[in-house]
C-alpha positions as a LaTeX table, in Angstrom:
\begin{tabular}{lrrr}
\hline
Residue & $x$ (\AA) & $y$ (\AA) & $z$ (\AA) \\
\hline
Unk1 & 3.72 & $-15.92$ & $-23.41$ \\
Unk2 & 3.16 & $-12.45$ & $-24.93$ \\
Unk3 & 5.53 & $-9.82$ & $-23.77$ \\
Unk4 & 4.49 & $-7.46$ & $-21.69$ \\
Unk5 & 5.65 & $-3.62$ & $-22.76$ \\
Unk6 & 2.99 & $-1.51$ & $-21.05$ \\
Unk7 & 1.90 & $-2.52$ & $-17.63$ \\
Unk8 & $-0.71$ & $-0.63$ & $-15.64$ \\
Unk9 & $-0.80$ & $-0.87$ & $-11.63$ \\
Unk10 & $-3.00$ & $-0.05$ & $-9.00$ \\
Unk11 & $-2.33$ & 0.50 & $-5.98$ \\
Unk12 & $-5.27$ & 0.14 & $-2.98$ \\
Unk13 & $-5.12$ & 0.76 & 0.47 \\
Unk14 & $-7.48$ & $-1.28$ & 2.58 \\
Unk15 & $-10.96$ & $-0.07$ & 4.44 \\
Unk16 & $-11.48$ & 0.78 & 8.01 \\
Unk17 & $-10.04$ & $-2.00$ & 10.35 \\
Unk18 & $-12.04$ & $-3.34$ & 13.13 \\
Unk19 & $-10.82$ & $-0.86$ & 15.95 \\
Unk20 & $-10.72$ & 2.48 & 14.00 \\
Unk21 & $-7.69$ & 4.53 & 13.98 \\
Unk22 & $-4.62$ & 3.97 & 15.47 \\
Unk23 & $-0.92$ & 2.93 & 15.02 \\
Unk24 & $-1.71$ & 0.07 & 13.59 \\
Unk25 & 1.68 & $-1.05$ & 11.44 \\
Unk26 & 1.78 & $-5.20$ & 11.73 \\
Unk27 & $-1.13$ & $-5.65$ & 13.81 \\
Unk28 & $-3.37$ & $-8.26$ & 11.96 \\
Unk29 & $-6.90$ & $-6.67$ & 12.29 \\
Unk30 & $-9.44$ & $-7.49$ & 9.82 \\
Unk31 & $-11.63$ & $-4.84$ & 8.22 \\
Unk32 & $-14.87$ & $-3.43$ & 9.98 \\
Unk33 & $-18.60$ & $-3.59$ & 8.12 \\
Unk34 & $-17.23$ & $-0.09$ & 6.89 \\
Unk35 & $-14.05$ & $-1.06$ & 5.66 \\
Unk36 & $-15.65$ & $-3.79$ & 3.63 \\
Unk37 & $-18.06$ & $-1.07$ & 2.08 \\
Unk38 & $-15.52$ & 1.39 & 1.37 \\
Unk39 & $-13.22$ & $-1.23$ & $-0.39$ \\
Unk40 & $-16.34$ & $-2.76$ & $-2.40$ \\
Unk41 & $-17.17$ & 0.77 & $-3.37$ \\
Unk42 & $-13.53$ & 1.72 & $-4.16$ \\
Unk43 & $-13.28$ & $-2.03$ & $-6.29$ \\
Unk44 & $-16.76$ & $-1.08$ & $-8.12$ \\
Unk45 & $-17.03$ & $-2.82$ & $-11.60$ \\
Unk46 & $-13.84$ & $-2.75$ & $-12.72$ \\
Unk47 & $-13.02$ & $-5.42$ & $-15.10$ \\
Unk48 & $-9.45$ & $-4.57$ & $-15.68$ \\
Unk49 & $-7.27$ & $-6.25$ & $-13.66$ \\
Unk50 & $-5.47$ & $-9.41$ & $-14.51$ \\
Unk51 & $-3.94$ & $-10.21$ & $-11.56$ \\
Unk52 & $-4.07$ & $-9.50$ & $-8.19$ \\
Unk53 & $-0.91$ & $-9.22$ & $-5.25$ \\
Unk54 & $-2.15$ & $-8.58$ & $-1.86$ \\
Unk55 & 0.07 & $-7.87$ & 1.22 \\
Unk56 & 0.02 & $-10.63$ & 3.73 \\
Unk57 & $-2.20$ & $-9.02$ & 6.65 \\
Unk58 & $-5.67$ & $-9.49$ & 6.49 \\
Unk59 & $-7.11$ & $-6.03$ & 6.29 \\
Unk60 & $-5.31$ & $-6.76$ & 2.61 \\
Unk61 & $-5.58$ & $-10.35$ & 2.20 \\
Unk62 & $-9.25$ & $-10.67$ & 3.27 \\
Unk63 & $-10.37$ & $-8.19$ & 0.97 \\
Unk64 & $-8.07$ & $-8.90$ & $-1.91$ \\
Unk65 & $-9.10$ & $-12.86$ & $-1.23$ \\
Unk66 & $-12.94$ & $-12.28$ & $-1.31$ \\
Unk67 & $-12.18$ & $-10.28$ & $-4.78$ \\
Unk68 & $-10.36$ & $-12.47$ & $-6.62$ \\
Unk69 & $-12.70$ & $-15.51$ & $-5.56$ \\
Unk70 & $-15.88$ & $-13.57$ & $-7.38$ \\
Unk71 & $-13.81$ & $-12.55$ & $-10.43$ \\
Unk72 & $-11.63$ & $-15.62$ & $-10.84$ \\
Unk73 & $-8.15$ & $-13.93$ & $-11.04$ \\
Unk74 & $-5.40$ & $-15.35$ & $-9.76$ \\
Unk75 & $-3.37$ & $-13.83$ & $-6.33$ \\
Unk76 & $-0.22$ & $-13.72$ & $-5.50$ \\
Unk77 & 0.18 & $-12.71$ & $-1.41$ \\
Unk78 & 4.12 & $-10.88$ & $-1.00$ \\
Unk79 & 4.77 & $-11.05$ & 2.59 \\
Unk80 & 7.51 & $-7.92$ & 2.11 \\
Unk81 & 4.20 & $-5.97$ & 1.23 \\
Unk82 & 2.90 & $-5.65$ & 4.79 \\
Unk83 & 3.14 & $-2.54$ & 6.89 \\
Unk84 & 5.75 & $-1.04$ & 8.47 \\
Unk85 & 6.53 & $-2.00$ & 12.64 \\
Unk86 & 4.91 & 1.31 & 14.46 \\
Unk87 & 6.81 & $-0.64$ & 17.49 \\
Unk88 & 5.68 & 0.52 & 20.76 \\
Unk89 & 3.42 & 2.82 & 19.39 \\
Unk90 & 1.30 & $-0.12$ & 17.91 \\
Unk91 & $-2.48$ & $-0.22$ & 18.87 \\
Unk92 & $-2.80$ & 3.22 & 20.49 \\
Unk93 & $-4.70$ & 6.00 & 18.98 \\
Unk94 & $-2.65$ & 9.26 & 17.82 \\
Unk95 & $-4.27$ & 10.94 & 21.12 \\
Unk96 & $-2.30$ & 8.25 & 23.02 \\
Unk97 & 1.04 & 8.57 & 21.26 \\
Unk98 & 1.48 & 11.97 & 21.95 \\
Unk99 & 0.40 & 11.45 & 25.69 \\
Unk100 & 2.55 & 8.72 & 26.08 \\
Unk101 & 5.35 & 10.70 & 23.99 \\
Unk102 & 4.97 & 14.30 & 23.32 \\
Unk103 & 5.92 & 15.93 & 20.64 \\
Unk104 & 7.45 & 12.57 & 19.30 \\
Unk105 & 4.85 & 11.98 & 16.83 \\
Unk106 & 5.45 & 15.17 & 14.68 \\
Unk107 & 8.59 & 14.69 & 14.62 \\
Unk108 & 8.08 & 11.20 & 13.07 \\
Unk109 & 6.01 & 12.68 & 10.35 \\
Unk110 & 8.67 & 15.30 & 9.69 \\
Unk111 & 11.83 & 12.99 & 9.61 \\
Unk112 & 10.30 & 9.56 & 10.31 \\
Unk113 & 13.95 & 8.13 & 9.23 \\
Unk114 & 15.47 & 10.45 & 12.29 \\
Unk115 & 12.48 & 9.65 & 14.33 \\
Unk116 & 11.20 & 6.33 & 14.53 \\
Unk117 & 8.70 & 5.47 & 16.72 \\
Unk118 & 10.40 & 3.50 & 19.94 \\
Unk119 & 10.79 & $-0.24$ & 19.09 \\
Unk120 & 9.52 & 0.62 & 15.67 \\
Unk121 & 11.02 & $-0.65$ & 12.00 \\
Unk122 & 13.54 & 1.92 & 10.75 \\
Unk123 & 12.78 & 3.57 & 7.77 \\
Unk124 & 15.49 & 2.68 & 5.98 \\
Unk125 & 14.78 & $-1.18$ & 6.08 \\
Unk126 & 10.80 & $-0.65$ & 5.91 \\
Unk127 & 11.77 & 1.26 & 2.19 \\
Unk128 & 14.29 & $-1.12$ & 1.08 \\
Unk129 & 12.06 & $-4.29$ & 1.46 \\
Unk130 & 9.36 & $-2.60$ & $-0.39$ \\
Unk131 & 11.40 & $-1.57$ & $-2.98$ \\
Unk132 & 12.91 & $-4.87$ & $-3.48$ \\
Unk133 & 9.15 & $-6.39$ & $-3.98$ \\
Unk134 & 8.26 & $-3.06$ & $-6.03$ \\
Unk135 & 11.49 & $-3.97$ & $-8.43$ \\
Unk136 & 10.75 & $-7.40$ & $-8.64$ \\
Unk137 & 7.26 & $-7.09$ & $-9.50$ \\
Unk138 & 8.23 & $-4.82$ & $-12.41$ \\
Unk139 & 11.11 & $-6.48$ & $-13.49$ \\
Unk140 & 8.21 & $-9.54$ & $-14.08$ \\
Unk141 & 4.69 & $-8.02$ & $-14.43$ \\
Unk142 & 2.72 & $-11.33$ & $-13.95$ \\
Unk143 & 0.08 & $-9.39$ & $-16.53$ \\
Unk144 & $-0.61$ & $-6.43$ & $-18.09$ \\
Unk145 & $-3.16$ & $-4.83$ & $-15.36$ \\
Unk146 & $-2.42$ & $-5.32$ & $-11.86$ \\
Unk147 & $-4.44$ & $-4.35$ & $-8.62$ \\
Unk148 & $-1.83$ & $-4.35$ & $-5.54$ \\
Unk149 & $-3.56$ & $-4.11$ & $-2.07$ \\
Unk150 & $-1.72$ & $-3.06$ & 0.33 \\
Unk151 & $-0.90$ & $-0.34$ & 3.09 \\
Unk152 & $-0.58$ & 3.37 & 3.18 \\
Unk153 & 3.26 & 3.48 & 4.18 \\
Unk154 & 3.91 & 0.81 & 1.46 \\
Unk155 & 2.14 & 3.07 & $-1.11$ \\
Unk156 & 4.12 & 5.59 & $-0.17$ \\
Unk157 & 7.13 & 3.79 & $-0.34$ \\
Unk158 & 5.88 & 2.31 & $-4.16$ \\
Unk159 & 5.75 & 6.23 & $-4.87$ \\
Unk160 & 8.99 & 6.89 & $-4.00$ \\
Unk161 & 10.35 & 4.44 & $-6.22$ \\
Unk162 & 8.36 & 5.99 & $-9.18$ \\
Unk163 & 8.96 & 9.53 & $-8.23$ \\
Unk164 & 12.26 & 9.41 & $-7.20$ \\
Unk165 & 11.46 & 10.84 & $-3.68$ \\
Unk166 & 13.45 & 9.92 & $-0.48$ \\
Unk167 & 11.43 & 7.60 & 1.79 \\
Unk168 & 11.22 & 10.24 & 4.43 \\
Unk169 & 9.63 & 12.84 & 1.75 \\
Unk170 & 7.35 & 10.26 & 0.62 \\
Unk171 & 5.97 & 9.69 & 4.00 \\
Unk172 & 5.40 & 12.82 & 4.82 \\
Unk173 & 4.16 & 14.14 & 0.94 \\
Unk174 & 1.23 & 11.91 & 0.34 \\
Unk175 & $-2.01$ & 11.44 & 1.74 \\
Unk176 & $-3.29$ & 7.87 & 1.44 \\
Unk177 & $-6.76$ & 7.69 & 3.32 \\
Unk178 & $-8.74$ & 4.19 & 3.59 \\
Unk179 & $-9.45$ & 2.65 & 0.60 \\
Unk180 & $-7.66$ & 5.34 & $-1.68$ \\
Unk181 & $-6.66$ & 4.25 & $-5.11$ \\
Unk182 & $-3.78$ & 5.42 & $-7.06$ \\
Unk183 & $-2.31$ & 4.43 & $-10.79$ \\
Unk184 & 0.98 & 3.79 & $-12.04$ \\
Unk185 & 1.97 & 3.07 & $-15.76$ \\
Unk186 & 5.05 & 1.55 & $-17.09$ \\
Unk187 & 6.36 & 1.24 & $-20.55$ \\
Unk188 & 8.94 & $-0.84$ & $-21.68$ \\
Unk189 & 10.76 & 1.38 & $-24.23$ \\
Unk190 & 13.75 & 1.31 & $-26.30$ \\
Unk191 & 15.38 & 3.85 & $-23.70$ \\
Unk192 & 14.35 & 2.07 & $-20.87$ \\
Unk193 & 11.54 & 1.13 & $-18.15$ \\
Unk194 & 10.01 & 3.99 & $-17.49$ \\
Unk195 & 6.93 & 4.67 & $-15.00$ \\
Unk196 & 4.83 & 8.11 & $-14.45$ \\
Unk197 & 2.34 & 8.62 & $-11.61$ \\
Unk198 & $-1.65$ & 8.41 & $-14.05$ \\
Unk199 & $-3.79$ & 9.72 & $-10.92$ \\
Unk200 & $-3.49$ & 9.38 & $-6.90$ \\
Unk201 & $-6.78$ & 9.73 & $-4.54$ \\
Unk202 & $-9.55$ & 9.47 & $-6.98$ \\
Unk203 & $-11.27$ & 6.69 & $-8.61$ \\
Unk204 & $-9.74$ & 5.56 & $-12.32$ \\
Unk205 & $-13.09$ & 3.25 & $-12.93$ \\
\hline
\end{tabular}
């Protein structure tokens, strides 16, 4: 097996889930008609990719499935790749959080490691079980060009692993809408692994 010693990722959020917006976090909702469209588009023809690692829920998994079927890559599902608990707060809209718990939800977004939403996954583990995928998939690229689908908090936690940003600053920095892609590189150097943020929110194909 050739060494690997520069290693491109991408990193895609899913589509629109059936249900729209809301605190959505570990519920398993598949994508809408819309969600499939927006990933398709945000796929397009790009030929790239070598290998594909989906997170385990199936706005991911669905989309990442159907994908590697028509291009005959292989997939690797990481079940540390899926979204972070929203707890209570799972299933309502934003309008309903802040009802149900006002002024709880900017405060979340502020300091969501001070303020997690009630019942919810703390920060703290939600980052460290990313990172320990995140470190393992670099450690081991299982190819040169990798697509990872997966969720917007566990982009932003990838992201704070290559920036060097505390969890709660890269939860609050970053906006990750449906379907946004974003690309990583890493070289394997004589100093050292070393990664740098290529382009975030626009397409790279």
């Amino acid at each position: 097996m050739t060494s690997i010693t520069t290693c491109i990722i991408d990193l895609l959020r899913h589509g629109e889930p059936e249900g729209g917006i809301m605190y959505r976090g570990q519920r398993d909702d598949p994508l809408s008609d819309t969600g499939w469209a927006q990933m398709r588009d945000a796929a397009g023809r790009d030929r790239g990719w070598r290998h594909v690692i989906s997170s385990p829920l199936r706005r991911c998994q669905d989309f990442a499935r159907d994908l590697t079927g028509a291009r005959n890559l292989p997939l690797t599902v990481v079940p540390d790749l899926r979204e972070i608990s929203f707890g209570d707060w799972e299933g309502l809209t934003p309008e309903q959080v802040e009802a149900r718990d006002p002024g709880r939800l900017a405060a979340f977004w502020a300091d969501a490691e001070g303020h997690p939403p009630p019942g919810g996954e703390p920060l703290s583990t939600f980052h460290q079980r990313v990172a320990n995928a995140w470190q393992a998939l670099i450690e081991a690229p299982p190819a040169e060009h990798l697509l990872i689908v997966a969720h917007g908090g566990v982009i932003r936690m990838m992201l704070a692993e290559v920036l060097g940003l505390s969890p709660a600053r890269a939860m609050a920095g970053f906006q990750i809408p449906f379907a946004c892609r974003t690309r990583v590189r890493m070289d394997l150097t004589p100093h050292g692994r070393l990664l740098s943020l290529i382009s975030h929110g626009q397409s790279t194909h």
